[in-house]
Tab-separated table of C-alpha atoms and ligand atoms in Angstrom:
chain	number	residue	atom	x	y	z
H	1	MET	CA	42.852	143.600	112.307
H	2	PHE	CA	42.255	142.182	108.420
H	3	ARG	CA	44.714	142.909	105.536
H	4	ASN	CA	42.612	144.552	102.902
H	5	PHE	CA	44.115	143.850	100.025
H	6	LYS	CA	44.593	145.126	95.925
H	7	THR	CA	43.821	142.892	93.610
H	8	VAL	CA	44.680	143.191	89.799
H	9	SER	CA	42.044	145.899	88.770
H	10	ARG	CA	41.308	143.631	84.826
H	11	VAL	CA	41.859	140.188	83.906
H	12	LEU	CA	41.611	139.212	80.214
H	13	TYR	CA	41.863	135.436	79.618
H	14	GLY	CA	41.493	133.197	76.735
H	15	ARG	CA	43.408	132.046	73.503
H	16	GLY	CA	44.423	134.026	71.516
H	17	SER	CA	43.294	137.087	73.493
H	18	PHE	CA	47.247	138.638	73.126
H	19	ASP	CA	45.907	140.138	70.307
H	20	GLN	CA	42.635	142.691	72.441
H	21	LEU	CA	45.791	144.064	74.315
H	22	GLU	CA	46.347	146.827	71.531
H	23	GLY	CA	42.998	147.989	71.841
H	24	ILE	CA	42.979	147.818	75.884
H	25	LEU	CA	46.091	150.193	75.183
H	26	GLN	CA	44.357	152.465	72.998
H	27	GLU	CA	42.467	154.088	75.595
H	28	LYS	CA	45.314	154.846	77.285
H	29	ARG	CA	47.229	156.334	75.073
H	30	LYS	CA	46.315	160.029	75.682
H	31	GLY	CA	47.450	162.135	72.581
H	32	ASN	CA	50.416	163.491	71.563
H	33	GLY	CA	54.016	162.528	72.657
H	34	SER	CA	51.894	159.806	74.810
H	35	TYR	CA	53.735	156.789	74.691
H	36	ILE	CA	54.345	153.251	75.641
H	37	VAL	CA	57.025	150.842	77.160
H	38	PHE	CA	57.114	147.524	76.665
H	39	ILE	CA	59.709	145.578	78.586
H	40	LEU	CA	60.384	141.999	76.710
H	41	ASP	CA	61.958	139.246	77.988
H	42	ASP	CA	65.008	139.277	75.391
H	43	VAL	CA	64.414	135.364	74.238
H	44	PHE	CA	61.323	137.098	71.559
H	45	LYS	CA	64.146	139.570	70.194
H	46	ASP	CA	64.791	137.118	66.763
H	47	HIS	CA	61.024	135.529	67.663
H	48	PRO	CA	58.166	135.785	65.454
H	49	PHE	CA	56.459	136.246	68.546
H	50	ARG	CA	58.004	139.914	68.453
H	51	ASP	CA	55.871	141.099	65.125
H	52	ARG	CA	52.864	140.706	67.537
H	53	ILE	CA	53.764	142.888	69.793
H	54	PRO	CA	51.206	146.022	68.919
H	55	ALA	CA	53.710	148.987	69.750
H	56	LEU	CA	53.813	151.881	67.614
H	57	GLU	CA	56.664	154.051	66.532
H	58	THR	CA	56.726	156.611	69.083
H	59	ASP	CA	57.070	154.035	71.760
H	60	ARG	CA	59.937	151.865	73.551
H	61	VAL	CA	60.166	148.826	73.392
H	62	ILE	CA	63.150	146.863	76.255
H	63	PHE	CA	64.617	143.801	75.534
H	64	VAL	CA	65.079	142.473	78.988
H	65	SER	CA	67.833	140.052	79.978
H	66	VAL	CA	67.197	137.632	82.196
H	67	ASP	CA	70.035	135.599	82.530
H	68	GLU	CA	70.808	136.848	86.099
H	69	GLU	CA	67.746	137.339	88.250
H	70	PRO	CA	66.069	140.929	88.285
H	71	THR	CA	68.349	143.121	90.253
H	72	THR	CA	67.404	146.862	92.114
H	73	ALA	CA	70.663	148.239	89.800
H	74	TYR	CA	69.197	146.667	87.045
H	75	VAL	CA	65.787	148.171	87.816
H	76	ASP	CA	67.259	151.352	88.579
H	77	ASP	CA	69.288	151.427	85.249
H	78	LEU	CA	66.400	150.563	83.239
H	79	THR	CA	63.774	153.576	84.902
H	80	LEU	CA	67.020	155.637	84.112
H	81	ARG	CA	66.430	154.829	80.267
H	82	VAL	CA	62.994	155.512	80.325
H	83	GLN	CA	63.518	158.712	81.603
H	84	ARG	CA	65.988	159.819	79.533
H	85	PHE	CA	63.646	158.632	76.091
H	86	SER	CA	61.428	161.497	76.813
H	87	GLY	CA	60.653	164.240	78.781
H	88	ILE	CA	57.339	162.864	80.005
H	89	LEU	CA	56.224	160.061	81.601
H	90	PRO	CA	54.833	157.142	79.734
H	91	ALA	CA	51.120	156.689	79.795
H	92	GLY	CA	51.792	152.536	80.189
H	93	VAL	CA	54.615	150.379	80.944
H	94	VAL	CA	54.011	146.523	79.682
H	95	GLY	CA	56.008	143.285	80.993
H	96	ILE	CA	56.270	140.793	78.322
H	97	GLY	CA	57.974	137.164	79.472
H	98	GLY	CA	58.194	135.055	83.104
H	99	GLY	CA	58.131	135.950	86.559
H	100	SER	CA	61.439	138.047	85.926
H	101	THR	CA	60.143	140.455	82.889
H	102	MET	CA	57.283	140.729	84.772
H	103	ASP	CA	58.771	142.041	88.056
H	104	LEU	CA	61.060	144.161	86.050
H	105	ALA	CA	58.036	146.016	84.420
H	106	LYS	CA	56.711	146.241	87.828
H	107	ALA	CA	59.158	148.009	89.517
H	108	VAL	CA	60.149	149.920	86.836
H	109	SER	CA	56.396	151.493	86.945
H	110	LEU	CA	57.175	151.694	90.814
H	111	MET	CA	60.578	153.949	90.209
H	112	LEU	CA	59.321	156.147	87.568
H	113	THR	CA	56.852	157.752	89.897
H	114	ASN	CA	58.775	157.387	93.116
H	115	PRO	CA	62.326	159.154	93.534
H	116	GLY	CA	65.469	157.517	94.624
H	117	SER	CA	66.876	153.718	94.316
H	118	SER	CA	64.488	150.946	93.591
H	119	ALA	CA	66.417	149.388	96.660
H	120	ASP	CA	64.972	151.777	99.254
H	121	TYR	CA	61.805	150.344	98.883
H	122	GLN	CA	62.611	146.858	99.346
H	123	GLY	CA	59.859	146.040	101.983
H	124	TRP	CA	56.617	146.308	103.029
H	125	ASP	CA	54.699	149.219	102.053
H	126	LEU	CA	57.127	151.561	101.565
H	127	ILE	CA	56.198	152.939	98.452
H	128	ARG	CA	54.320	156.713	98.199
H	129	ASN	CA	53.158	157.454	95.197
H	130	PRO	CA	51.012	155.322	92.390
H	131	ALA	CA	52.996	153.533	90.220
H	132	ILE	CA	52.480	154.380	86.032
H	133	TYR	CA	49.715	151.933	84.467
H	134	HIS	CA	50.975	148.794	84.281
H	135	VAL	CA	50.240	145.495	82.310
H	136	GLY	CA	51.215	142.415	83.058
H	137	VAL	CA	51.485	139.121	80.350
H	138	PRO	CA	53.263	136.333	81.150
H	139	THR	CA	54.899	133.994	78.435
H	140	LEU	CA	56.167	131.509	81.382
H	141	SER	CA	53.093	130.425	84.379
H	142	GLY	CA	53.961	130.107	87.896
H	143	THR	CA	55.458	132.404	89.352
H	144	GLY	CA	51.968	134.008	90.168
H	145	ALA	CA	53.576	137.785	89.666
H	146	GLU	CA	51.029	138.088	87.689
H	147	VAL	CA	48.991	138.548	90.548
H	148	SER	CA	51.059	139.282	93.216
H	149	ARG	CA	51.680	142.511	95.169
H	150	THR	CA	55.348	142.214	95.477
H	151	THR	CA	58.239	142.771	92.660
H	152	VAL	CA	61.267	140.447	93.778
H	153	LEU	CA	64.395	142.040	93.582
H	154	ILE	CA	68.021	141.250	94.537
H	155	GLY	CA	69.285	144.495	95.671
H	156	PRO	CA	72.932	145.620	97.612
H	157	GLN	CA	72.044	143.632	101.031
H	158	ARG	CA	69.347	141.052	100.216
H	159	LYS	CA	66.886	139.287	98.098
H	160	LEU	CA	63.069	140.710	99.351
H	161	GLY	CA	59.967	142.510	97.383
H	162	ILE	CA	58.680	145.268	96.224
H	163	ASN	CA	55.903	144.268	98.769
H	164	SER	CA	52.938	147.440	98.602
H	165	ASP	CA	49.397	147.734	97.517
H	166	HIS	CA	50.549	149.979	94.104
H	167	THR	CA	52.688	147.101	92.682
H	168	VAL	CA	49.984	144.966	91.375
H	169	PHE	CA	49.239	145.092	88.138
H	170	ASP	CA	46.392	147.400	86.595
H	171	GLN	CA	45.918	144.203	83.733
H	172	ILE	CA	47.108	141.373	83.346
H	173	VAL	CA	46.182	139.519	79.719
H	174	LEU	CA	46.614	135.076	80.501
H	175	ASP	CA	46.999	133.924	77.088
H	176	PRO	CA	47.891	129.988	77.411
H	177	ASP	CA	49.523	130.078	73.636
H	178	LEU	CA	51.809	131.999	75.146
H	179	ILE	CA	53.165	130.125	77.274
H	180	ALA	CA	53.348	126.216	74.678
H	181	SER	CA	57.127	127.969	73.697
H	182	PRO	CA	59.902	127.021	77.117
H	183	PRO	CA	61.394	124.362	77.212
H	184	ALA	CA	60.353	121.397	78.945
H	185	ASP	CA	62.610	121.443	82.303
H	186	GLN	CA	62.233	125.413	83.030
H	187	ARG	CA	58.411	124.762	82.701
H	188	PHE	CA	58.745	122.417	85.136
H	189	TYR	CA	60.532	124.707	87.422
H	190	THR	CA	58.647	127.190	86.942
H	191	GLY	CA	55.074	124.801	87.615
H	192	MET	CA	56.774	123.766	90.266
H	193	ASP	CA	57.794	127.221	92.117
H	194	CYS	CA	53.166	127.043	91.934
H	195	TYR	CA	53.150	123.682	93.194
H	196	ILE	CA	55.281	124.748	96.828
H	197	HIS	CA	53.391	127.777	97.074
H	198	CYS	CA	50.285	125.866	97.335
H	199	VAL	CA	52.430	123.302	99.729
H	200	GLU	CA	53.391	126.152	101.471
H	201	SER	CA	50.448	128.296	102.079
H	202	LEU	CA	48.207	125.644	102.685
H	203	THR	CA	50.173	123.954	105.380
H	204	GLY	CA	50.942	127.326	107.200
H	205	THR	CA	49.640	128.962	109.929
H	206	TYR	CA	48.521	131.946	108.311
H	207	LEU	CA	46.328	129.679	105.965
H	208	ASN	CA	42.339	130.860	105.887
H	209	ALA	CA	39.379	129.675	103.857
H	210	PHE	CA	40.057	132.469	101.324
H	211	SER	CA	43.255	130.644	101.202
H	212	LYS	CA	42.833	127.533	101.047
H	213	ALA	CA	40.403	127.457	98.706
H	214	TYR	CA	42.161	129.358	95.698
H	215	GLY	CA	45.367	126.814	97.212
H	216	GLU	CA	43.383	123.647	96.695
H	217	LYS	CA	42.587	124.302	93.180
H	218	ALA	CA	45.414	125.519	91.871
H	219	MET	CA	47.284	122.008	93.988
H	220	THR	CA	45.182	119.888	91.950
H	221	LEU	CA	45.712	121.786	88.488
H	222	CYS	CA	49.713	121.410	89.196
H	223	ARG	CA	48.491	117.360	89.874
H	224	GLU	CA	47.102	117.776	86.540
H	225	VAL	CA	49.769	119.814	84.201
H	226	PHE	CA	52.382	117.107	86.039
H	227	LEU	CA	51.178	113.814	86.607
H	228	THR	CA	48.135	113.160	84.128
H	229	PRO	CA	48.933	115.836	81.151
H	230	THR	CA	46.312	116.410	78.560
H	231	PRO	CA	46.526	118.166	75.758
H	232	ASP	CA	44.774	122.063	77.912
H	233	ALA	CA	47.843	121.578	79.999
H	234	ASP	CA	49.148	125.291	79.011
H	235	GLU	CA	45.313	126.147	80.045
H	236	LYS	CA	46.035	124.451	83.617
H	237	MET	CA	49.027	125.421	84.414
H	238	MET	CA	47.923	129.295	83.442
H	239	MET	CA	45.245	129.090	86.116
H	240	ALA	CA	47.282	127.260	88.713
H	241	SER	CA	49.489	130.171	88.413
H	242	TYR	CA	46.943	132.618	89.227
H	243	PHE	CA	45.279	130.483	92.051
H	244	GLY	CA	48.722	129.409	93.570
H	245	GLY	CA	49.470	133.473	93.649
H	246	MET	CA	45.591	134.204	95.469
H	247	SER	CA	46.282	131.711	97.510
H	248	ILE	CA	50.007	133.527	99.315
H	249	VAL	CA	48.030	136.736	99.155
H	250	TYR	CA	46.163	136.104	102.224
H	251	SER	CA	48.986	133.670	103.770
H	252	GLN	CA	52.493	133.440	103.491
H	253	VAL	CA	55.157	131.176	101.685
H	254	GLY	CA	57.472	128.939	104.232
H	255	VAL	CA	60.364	127.032	104.814
H	256	CYS	CA	61.464	126.346	101.214
H	257	HIS	CA	61.123	129.994	100.027
H	258	ALA	CA	62.657	131.650	102.812
H	259	LEU	CA	66.050	128.930	102.305
H	260	SER	CA	65.842	129.289	98.505
H	261	TYR	CA	66.043	133.721	98.705
H	262	GLY	CA	69.327	133.183	100.515
H	263	LEU	CA	71.008	130.708	98.062
H	264	SER	CA	69.290	132.737	94.945
H	265	PHE	CA	71.313	135.995	96.892
H	266	VAL	CA	74.393	134.077	97.162
H	267	LEU	CA	74.670	131.738	94.416
H	268	GLY	CA	71.889	133.283	91.870
H	269	ILE	CA	70.613	130.004	91.702
H	270	HIS	CA	67.346	131.052	90.185
H	271	HIS	CA	63.589	130.790	92.042
H	272	GLY	CA	62.564	128.096	90.144
H	273	ILE	CA	65.354	125.601	90.352
H	274	GLY	CA	66.269	126.777	93.529
H	275	ASN	CA	62.826	126.043	95.165
H	276	CYS	CA	63.267	122.459	93.536
H	277	ILE	CA	66.856	122.058	94.865
H	278	VAL	CA	65.566	123.108	98.703
H	279	PHE	CA	62.565	121.490	98.132
H	280	ASN	CA	63.491	117.763	97.940
H	281	GLN	CA	65.569	118.209	100.967
H	282	LEU	CA	62.588	119.208	102.893
H	283	GLU	CA	60.996	116.054	103.664
H	284	GLU	CA	60.399	116.824	107.727
H	285	PHE	CA	58.764	119.713	107.158
H	286	TYR	CA	56.285	118.804	104.051
H	287	PRO	CA	56.912	114.932	104.081
H	288	GLU	CA	53.608	114.827	101.996
H	289	GLY	CA	54.551	117.593	99.427
H	290	VAL	CA	57.875	116.375	99.151
H	291	ARG	CA	57.087	112.651	97.985
H	292	GLU	CA	54.355	114.105	95.355
H	293	PHE	CA	57.247	116.401	93.684
H	294	ARG	CA	59.293	113.150	93.657
H	295	ARG	CA	57.110	111.687	91.668
H	296	MET	CA	56.397	114.717	89.766
H	297	MET	CA	60.851	114.889	88.873
H	298	ASP	CA	60.520	111.043	87.913
H	299	PHE	CA	57.271	111.544	85.576
H	300	ASN	CA	58.569	114.251	84.092
H	301	GLY	CA	62.165	113.095	83.733
H	302	ILE	CA	64.249	115.908	85.648
H	303	SER	CA	66.815	115.453	87.605
H	304	LEU	CA	68.194	117.923	90.192
H	305	PRO	CA	71.789	119.696	90.609
H	306	GLU	CA	73.318	117.509	93.625
H	307	ASN	CA	76.473	119.604	96.034
H	308	ARG	CA	75.788	123.006	94.934
H	309	VAL	CA	76.372	124.530	98.821
H	310	PHE	CA	78.546	121.345	100.273
H	311	GLY	CA	81.898	122.765	100.339
H	312	ILE	CA	81.310	126.861	99.770
H	313	GLU	CA	83.140	129.134	102.006
H	314	VAL	CA	82.377	129.628	105.174
H	315	GLN	CA	80.969	133.384	104.860
H	316	LYS	CA	79.308	132.755	101.854
H	317	LEU	CA	77.145	130.206	104.185
H	318	GLU	CA	76.355	132.632	106.813
H	319	LYS	CA	75.212	135.101	104.169
H	320	MET	CA	73.130	132.369	102.777
H	321	ILE	CA	71.736	132.100	106.370
H	322	ASP	CA	70.781	135.868	107.123
H	323	VAL	CA	69.450	136.157	104.349
H	324	SER	CA	67.073	133.226	105.032
H	325	LEU	CA	66.574	134.589	108.774
H	326	THR	CA	65.378	138.090	107.397
H	327	LEU	CA	62.189	136.540	106.135
H	328	ASP	CA	60.565	136.765	109.919
H	329	PRO	CA	56.708	135.780	107.864
H	330	LEU	CA	58.062	133.048	105.994
H	331	TRP	CA	59.363	131.370	108.943
H	332	GLU	CA	56.368	132.182	111.211
H	333	ASN	CA	54.089	131.403	108.534
H	334	ALA	CA	55.597	127.771	108.280
H	335	LEU	CA	56.611	127.456	111.895
H	336	GLY	CA	53.932	129.525	114.542
H	337	LYS	CA	54.911	132.221	116.269
H	338	ALA	CA	57.668	130.150	118.390
H	339	TRP	CA	59.678	129.446	115.221
H	340	LYS	CA	63.234	130.951	116.548
H	341	SER	CA	62.941	127.984	118.783
H	342	VAL	CA	62.740	125.587	116.740
H	343	ILE	CA	65.422	127.617	113.883
H	344	THR	CA	68.436	128.410	114.670
H	345	ARG	CA	72.055	128.963	112.626
H	346	ASP	CA	73.513	125.980	113.034
H	347	ARG	CA	69.622	124.194	112.231
H	348	ILE	CA	69.408	126.181	108.614
H	349	LYS	CA	73.338	125.299	108.403
H	350	GLU	CA	73.116	121.927	108.492
H	351	LEU	CA	69.955	122.026	105.415
H	352	TYR	CA	71.780	123.831	103.471
H	353	LEU	CA	74.854	121.764	103.400
H	354	ARG	CA	72.313	119.076	102.142
H	355	MET	CA	71.695	120.876	98.764
D	401	NAD	P1	62.046	133.496	84.284
D	401	NAD	O1	61.065	134.962	83.873
D	401	NAD	O2	63.360	133.986	85.409
D	401	NAD	O3	62.640	133.058	82.852
D	401	NAD	C1	63.181	131.633	83.229
D	401	NAD	C2	63.930	131.143	81.570
D	401	NAD	O4	63.118	131.155	80.216
D	401	NAD	C3	63.948	132.711	81.031
D	401	NAD	O5	65.890	132.084	80.033
D	401	NAD	C4	63.444	133.556	79.955
D	401	NAD	O6	63.998	133.787	78.786
D	401	NAD	C5	62.956	131.823	79.421
D	401	NAD	N1	61.078	132.110	78.912
D	401	NAD	C6	59.941	132.653	79.479
D	401	NAD	N2	59.583	132.915	78.894
D	401	NAD	C7	59.517	131.874	77.843
D	401	NAD	C8	59.008	131.303	76.691
D	401	NAD	N3	57.641	132.300	76.198
D	401	NAD	N4	59.478	131.063	75.640
D	401	NAD	C9	60.979	130.470	75.788
D	401	NAD	N5	61.187	131.076	77.172
D	401	NAD	C10	61.203	131.307	78.050
D	401	NAD	O7	61.202	132.883	85.089
D	401	NAD	P2	60.382	132.229	85.854
D	401	NAD	O8	60.616	130.645	87.153
D	401	NAD	O9	58.763	132.846	85.686
D	401	NAD	O10	60.598	133.707	87.438
D	401	NAD	C11	61.010	133.460	88.623
D	401	NAD	C12	60.923	135.487	88.987
D	401	NAD	O11	60.025	135.250	89.459
D	401	NAD	C13	62.063	135.351	89.856
D	401	NAD	O12	62.952	136.469	89.614
D	401	NAD	C14	61.699	135.260	91.271
D	401	NAD	O13	62.321	135.721	91.934
D	401	NAD	C15	60.332	135.746	90.695
D	401	NAD	N6	59.266	135.654	91.538
D	401	NAD	C16	58.487	136.234	91.342
D	401	NAD	C17	57.006	136.365	92.158
D	401	NAD	C18	56.472	137.785	92.533
D	401	NAD	O14	55.348	137.322	92.882
D	401	NAD	N7	56.260	138.631	91.856
D	401	NAD	C19	56.818	134.942	92.588
D	401	NAD	C20	57.542	134.168	92.577
D	401	NAD	C21	58.841	134.318	91.255
D	402	ZN	ZN1	57.918	131.457	94.522
């Protein structure tokens, strides 16, 4: 059986295209009492960009902190805040920020129409009811969260996405102007998330021509952005993120993501930098990718923190291994159906202790 994927319904792309968001939302407003919820990265709280948000007085603008990666508790709290704001459901939820903020917006739009806690839905296809109309506007590119069918959350037990067709954005606005401001190191780490998606997708056992076509283009764009940059690097990075995300829709990520989820669950290390720390130790799995990644680090003057895992308590290390081992599809994509004969707890421990 082939998987029948849902993709983003509408895509708006181009420098300055963000200004068309107002008109797009206008079509969704349904008269009296209708309102839109804007979920915005709080980096924009005192930023001139705040004045460009097309929020009406009746709308709700919520600034979110992404100092910690999104948790199920935070999603539940935000959902409650929206429910308390009005007796009726919003006409739309708009997430404006990096992968964390877009994921929060996706999750809130789902939880407004599905009962219980977001932790109940971490997994694959557990969501029953369609989400509120939701829009993603990236201000940092690389994660592919704008196109994926998941919202990655740290729950009480594990870091795992709410993977479902309903998670996918109804509309995305890709405006390269918006990704000009992140600090260079953050831009690199999130850009490398995209590069690593491509390496893991293109070397994985799940690869097919659909994933390969997207993955190869995304990888070429990443190389241009991080090794031969030109003035249109933001355009390229935005499209690399989109294509990288599309590549893993039909394949999977691999060893780096399986290990980095454990790292972020236990040590709170963010996804982009966590992937870089892990990937740097995976030459035996991805020899060419890791060598090129190191060239990109050198070219961009990036150095990574060392010894983040070495010396941590045994219990924490064991928990990291547990989290990583829950991600069967990632290991299977990387190493094939017999991955359990290659990957043991001791093997993972040895890899973690290098980081
Ligand atoms: P992020 O959203 O966590 O943001 C990183 C930092 O950049 C934050 O401090 C943020 O305030 C800042 N920032 C964002 N835009 C900015 C701008 N324009 N100017 C200045 N600062 C800006 O980073 P990310 O790497 O985009 O996202 C990581 C998150 O995405 C993780 O939680 C990860 O689990 C998730 N993720 C989701 C998917 C998915 O498919 N849903 C895929 C990969 C990763
Ligand atoms: Zn990733």
